[in-house]
mmCIF file of C-alpha atoms in Angstrom:
data_model
loop_
_atom_site.group_PDB
_atom_site.id
_atom_site.type_symbol
_atom_site.label_atom_id
_atom_site.label_comp_id
_atom_site.label_asym_id
_atom_site.label_seq_id
_atom_site.Cartn_x
_atom_site.Cartn_y
_atom_site.Cartn_z
ATOM 1 C CA UNK A 249 39.841 -2.907 5.246
ATOM 2 C CA UNK A 250 36.165 -3.819 4.878
ATOM 3 C CA UNK A 251 34.770 -2.965 1.433
ATOM 4 C CA UNK A 252 31.232 -3.851 0.418
ATOM 5 C CA UNK A 253 29.936 -4.015 -3.102
ATOM 6 C CA UNK A 254 26.381 -2.786 -3.688
ATOM 7 C CA UNK A 255 24.558 -4.902 -6.257
ATOM 8 C CA UNK A 256 21.146 -4.235 -7.743
ATOM 9 C CA UNK A 257 19.940 -7.691 -8.709
ATOM 10 C CA UNK A 258 16.828 -9.390 -10.015
ATOM 11 C CA UNK A 259 14.820 -11.261 -7.375
ATOM 12 C CA UNK A 260 15.592 -14.539 -9.184
ATOM 13 C CA UNK A 261 19.386 -14.012 -9.022
ATOM 14 C CA UNK A 262 21.131 -16.944 -7.248
ATOM 15 C CA UNK A 263 22.794 -14.448 -4.888
ATOM 16 C CA UNK A 264 19.363 -13.801 -3.329
ATOM 17 C CA UNK A 265 18.905 -17.422 -2.180
ATOM 18 C CA UNK A 266 20.810 -17.018 1.133
ATOM 19 C CA UNK A 267 18.780 -13.891 1.963
ATOM 20 C CA UNK A 268 15.412 -15.610 1.522
ATOM 21 C CA UNK A 269 16.587 -18.788 3.277
ATOM 22 C CA UNK A 270 17.851 -16.909 6.313
ATOM 23 C CA UNK A 271 14.751 -14.704 6.447
ATOM 24 C CA UNK A 272 12.573 -17.828 6.431
ATOM 25 C CA UNK A 273 14.625 -19.287 9.290
ATOM 26 C CA UNK A 274 14.514 -15.999 11.217
ATOM 27 C CA UNK A 275 10.744 -15.656 10.871
ATOM 28 C CA UNK A 276 10.229 -19.266 11.973
ATOM 29 C CA UNK A 277 12.416 -18.831 15.043
ATOM 30 C CA UNK A 278 10.495 -15.712 16.075
ATOM 31 C CA UNK A 279 6.948 -16.508 14.962
ATOM 32 C CA UNK A 280 6.532 -20.285 14.723
ATOM 33 C CA UNK A 281 6.388 -23.065 12.171
ATOM 34 C CA UNK A 282 6.709 -22.922 8.408
ATOM 35 C CA UNK A 283 2.905 -22.888 8.207
ATOM 36 C CA UNK A 284 2.845 -19.790 10.409
ATOM 37 C CA UNK A 285 5.405 -17.817 8.384
ATOM 38 C CA UNK A 286 4.713 -19.138 4.894
ATOM 39 C CA UNK A 287 1.950 -16.587 4.216
ATOM 40 C CA UNK A 288 4.387 -13.740 4.899
ATOM 41 C CA UNK A 289 7.164 -15.194 2.753
ATOM 42 C CA UNK A 290 4.811 -15.877 -0.169
ATOM 43 C CA UNK A 291 2.479 -12.879 0.161
ATOM 44 C CA UNK A 292 4.168 -11.114 -2.756
ATOM 45 C CA UNK A 293 5.349 -12.575 -6.008
ATOM 46 C CA UNK A 294 9.055 -12.196 -6.664
ATOM 47 C CA UNK A 295 7.948 -10.417 -9.844
ATOM 48 C CA UNK A 296 6.777 -7.524 -7.622
ATOM 49 C CA UNK A 297 10.429 -6.807 -6.797
ATOM 50 C CA UNK A 298 11.481 -6.378 -10.439
ATOM 51 C CA UNK A 299 11.826 -3.212 -12.457
ATOM 52 C CA UNK A 300 10.228 -0.874 -13.207
ATOM 53 C CA UNK A 301 8.247 -0.670 -9.953
ATOM 54 C CA UNK A 302 10.485 -2.695 -7.702
ATOM 55 C CA UNK A 303 14.058 -3.572 -6.981
ATOM 56 C CA UNK A 304 16.381 -5.642 -4.851
ATOM 57 C CA UNK A 305 19.674 -4.501 -3.359
ATOM 58 C CA UNK A 306 22.384 -6.712 -1.894
ATOM 59 C CA UNK A 307 25.519 -5.794 -0.016
ATOM 60 C CA UNK A 308 28.181 -8.274 -1.082
ATOM 61 C CA UNK A 309 31.463 -9.054 0.672
ATOM 62 C CA UNK A 310 34.027 -11.171 -1.185
ATOM 63 C CA UNK A 311 31.301 -12.503 -3.485
ATOM 64 C CA UNK A 312 28.877 -13.448 -0.707
ATOM 65 C CA UNK A 313 25.704 -11.527 0.181
ATOM 66 C CA UNK A 314 25.793 -10.167 3.746
ATOM 67 C CA UNK A 315 22.751 -7.866 3.766
ATOM 68 C CA UNK A 316 19.942 -6.844 1.486
ATOM 69 C CA UNK A 317 16.420 -5.673 0.989
ATOM 70 C CA UNK A 318 13.752 -5.225 -1.626
ATOM 71 C CA UNK A 319 11.003 -2.837 -2.582
ATOM 72 C CA UNK A 320 7.805 -2.955 -4.572
ATOM 73 C CA UNK A 321 5.264 -0.412 -5.755
ATOM 74 C CA UNK A 322 2.776 0.363 -2.972
ATOM 75 C CA UNK A 323 1.069 3.106 -4.988
ATOM 76 C CA UNK A 324 2.154 5.623 -7.619
ATOM 77 C CA UNK A 325 4.130 7.713 -5.112
ATOM 78 C CA UNK A 326 5.060 5.100 -2.521
ATOM 79 C CA UNK A 327 7.615 2.300 -2.437
ATOM 80 C CA UNK A 328 7.053 -0.490 0.054
ATOM 81 C CA UNK A 329 10.263 -1.882 1.522
ATOM 82 C CA UNK A 330 10.281 -5.610 2.256
ATOM 83 C CA UNK A 331 12.684 -8.363 3.268
ATOM 84 C CA UNK A 332 15.318 -6.159 4.889
ATOM 85 C CA UNK A 333 17.945 -8.605 6.057
ATOM 86 C CA UNK A 334 21.420 -8.870 7.528
ATOM 87 C CA UNK A 335 23.170 -12.240 7.693
ATOM 88 C CA UNK A 336 23.400 -13.417 11.296
ATOM 89 C CA UNK A 337 27.212 -13.528 11.151
ATOM 90 C CA UNK A 338 27.365 -9.868 10.047
ATOM 91 C CA UNK A 339 24.989 -8.117 12.434
ATOM 92 C CA UNK A 340 25.795 -5.107 14.634
ATOM 93 C CA UNK A 341 27.895 -3.440 11.888
ATOM 94 C CA UNK A 342 25.353 -0.957 10.519
ATOM 95 C CA UNK A 343 24.618 -2.986 7.409
ATOM 96 C CA UNK A 344 20.828 -2.764 7.737
ATOM 97 C CA UNK A 345 21.054 1.015 7.907
ATOM 98 C CA UNK A 346 23.208 0.956 4.776
ATOM 99 C CA UNK A 347 20.602 -1.218 3.035
ATOM 100 C CA UNK A 348 17.918 1.332 3.957
ATOM 101 C CA UNK A 349 20.017 4.151 2.494
ATOM 102 C CA UNK A 350 20.572 2.196 -0.727
ATOM 103 C CA UNK A 351 16.877 1.302 -1.020
ATOM 104 C CA UNK A 352 15.817 4.901 -0.355
ATOM 105 C CA UNK A 353 18.193 6.163 -3.033
ATOM 106 C CA UNK A 354 16.958 3.679 -5.598
ATOM 107 C CA UNK A 355 13.323 4.429 -4.744
ATOM 108 C CA UNK A 356 13.996 8.166 -5.221
ATOM 109 C CA UNK A 357 15.645 7.505 -8.594
ATOM 110 C CA UNK A 358 12.503 5.589 -9.613
ATOM 111 C CA UNK A 359 10.330 8.594 -8.771
ATOM 112 C CA UNK A 360 8.918 7.532 -5.428
ATOM 113 C CA UNK A 361 8.413 10.295 -2.862
ATOM 114 C CA UNK A 362 7.408 8.159 0.112
ATOM 115 C CA UNK A 363 8.308 4.825 1.703
ATOM 116 C CA UNK A 364 5.995 2.491 3.562
ATOM 117 C CA UNK A 365 7.284 -0.511 5.492
ATOM 118 C CA UNK A 366 6.200 -2.807 8.281
ATOM 119 C CA UNK A 367 7.756 -5.258 10.687
ATOM 120 C CA UNK A 368 6.398 -7.742 13.156
ATOM 121 C CA UNK A 369 6.008 -7.326 16.898
ATOM 122 C CA UNK A 370 8.832 -9.770 17.642
ATOM 123 C CA UNK A 371 11.456 -7.807 15.730
ATOM 124 C CA UNK A 372 12.434 -5.009 18.121
ATOM 125 C CA UNK A 373 15.767 -4.509 16.342
ATOM 126 C CA UNK A 374 13.927 -3.611 13.134
ATOM 127 C CA UNK A 375 11.586 -1.255 14.987
ATOM 128 C CA UNK A 376 14.574 0.484 16.591
ATOM 129 C CA UNK A 377 16.334 0.752 13.206
ATOM 130 C CA UNK A 378 13.344 2.368 11.525
ATOM 131 C CA UNK A 379 12.783 4.830 14.347
ATOM 132 C CA UNK A 380 16.491 5.770 14.373
ATOM 133 C CA UNK A 381 16.418 6.184 10.571
ATOM 134 C CA UNK A 382 13.694 8.829 10.547
ATOM 135 C CA UNK A 383 10.658 6.650 9.885
ATOM 136 C CA UNK A 384 7.362 7.757 11.437
ATOM 137 C CA UNK A 385 5.425 5.018 13.230
ATOM 138 C CA UNK A 386 1.846 4.545 12.051
ATOM 139 C CA UNK A 387 0.831 2.877 15.314
ATOM 140 C CA UNK A 388 0.624 3.826 18.971
ATOM 141 C CA UNK A 389 4.201 3.373 20.233
ATOM 142 C CA UNK A 390 3.158 3.269 23.893
ATOM 143 C CA UNK A 391 1.222 0.014 23.426
ATOM 144 C CA UNK A 392 2.899 -3.376 23.984
ATOM 145 C CA UNK A 393 4.395 -4.745 20.769
ATOM 146 C CA UNK A 394 2.191 -7.859 20.659
ATOM 147 C CA UNK A 395 -0.922 -5.737 21.151
ATOM 148 C CA UNK A 396 0.058 -3.528 18.213
ATOM 149 C CA UNK A 397 0.717 -6.464 15.898
ATOM 150 C CA UNK A 398 2.187 -5.222 12.630
ATOM 151 C CA UNK A 399 4.418 -2.181 13.194
ATOM 152 C CA UNK A 400 3.939 0.038 10.129
ATOM 153 C CA UNK A 401 6.114 3.058 9.319
ATOM 154 C CA UNK A 402 6.375 5.725 6.642
ATOM 155 C CA UNK A 403 8.973 8.212 5.535
ATOM 156 C CA UNK A 404 8.857 11.034 3.010
ATOM 157 C CA UNK A 405 11.784 10.954 0.622
ATOM 158 C CA UNK A 406 13.459 14.234 -0.260
ATOM 159 C CA UNK A 407 13.481 15.100 -3.962
ATOM 160 C CA UNK A 408 16.546 14.289 -5.996
ATOM 161 C CA UNK A 409 18.899 17.230 -6.465
ATOM 162 C CA UNK A 410 18.786 18.811 -9.921
ATOM 163 C CA UNK A 411 21.312 17.501 -12.429
#
């Protein structure tokens, strides 16, 4: 039986290292050299993903992270999801969708009512995931991916049920 543990961790937790390393490798393989992807990987301080405005969620299997994602404050009502990742050896099992659900839940608990996120034109799997998960594209979907450039999405979060 496959049981995952959901962990809410600080962005400096050692468990996050494989996530950032594999994301860096993934971005390089799709977009070019370290110089090409470094601005994306360093655009936000890790401090942005800490409480109270941010967070980081990992799915852990037998002590090892297999998927994760982070969020930061975009504005008072909006969380921006970043660094959504599934380890290469664990893809095609619905883990990224589970990460989205966990991030959405945590964002709602923090008072956010909307999510903003973006992915690059060479990540069609991410685009498909966001569309299938109820995110509204903020770009013209009929244009070629490279012409669009950044693929931005938004989603309104339903309010938390009363206690």
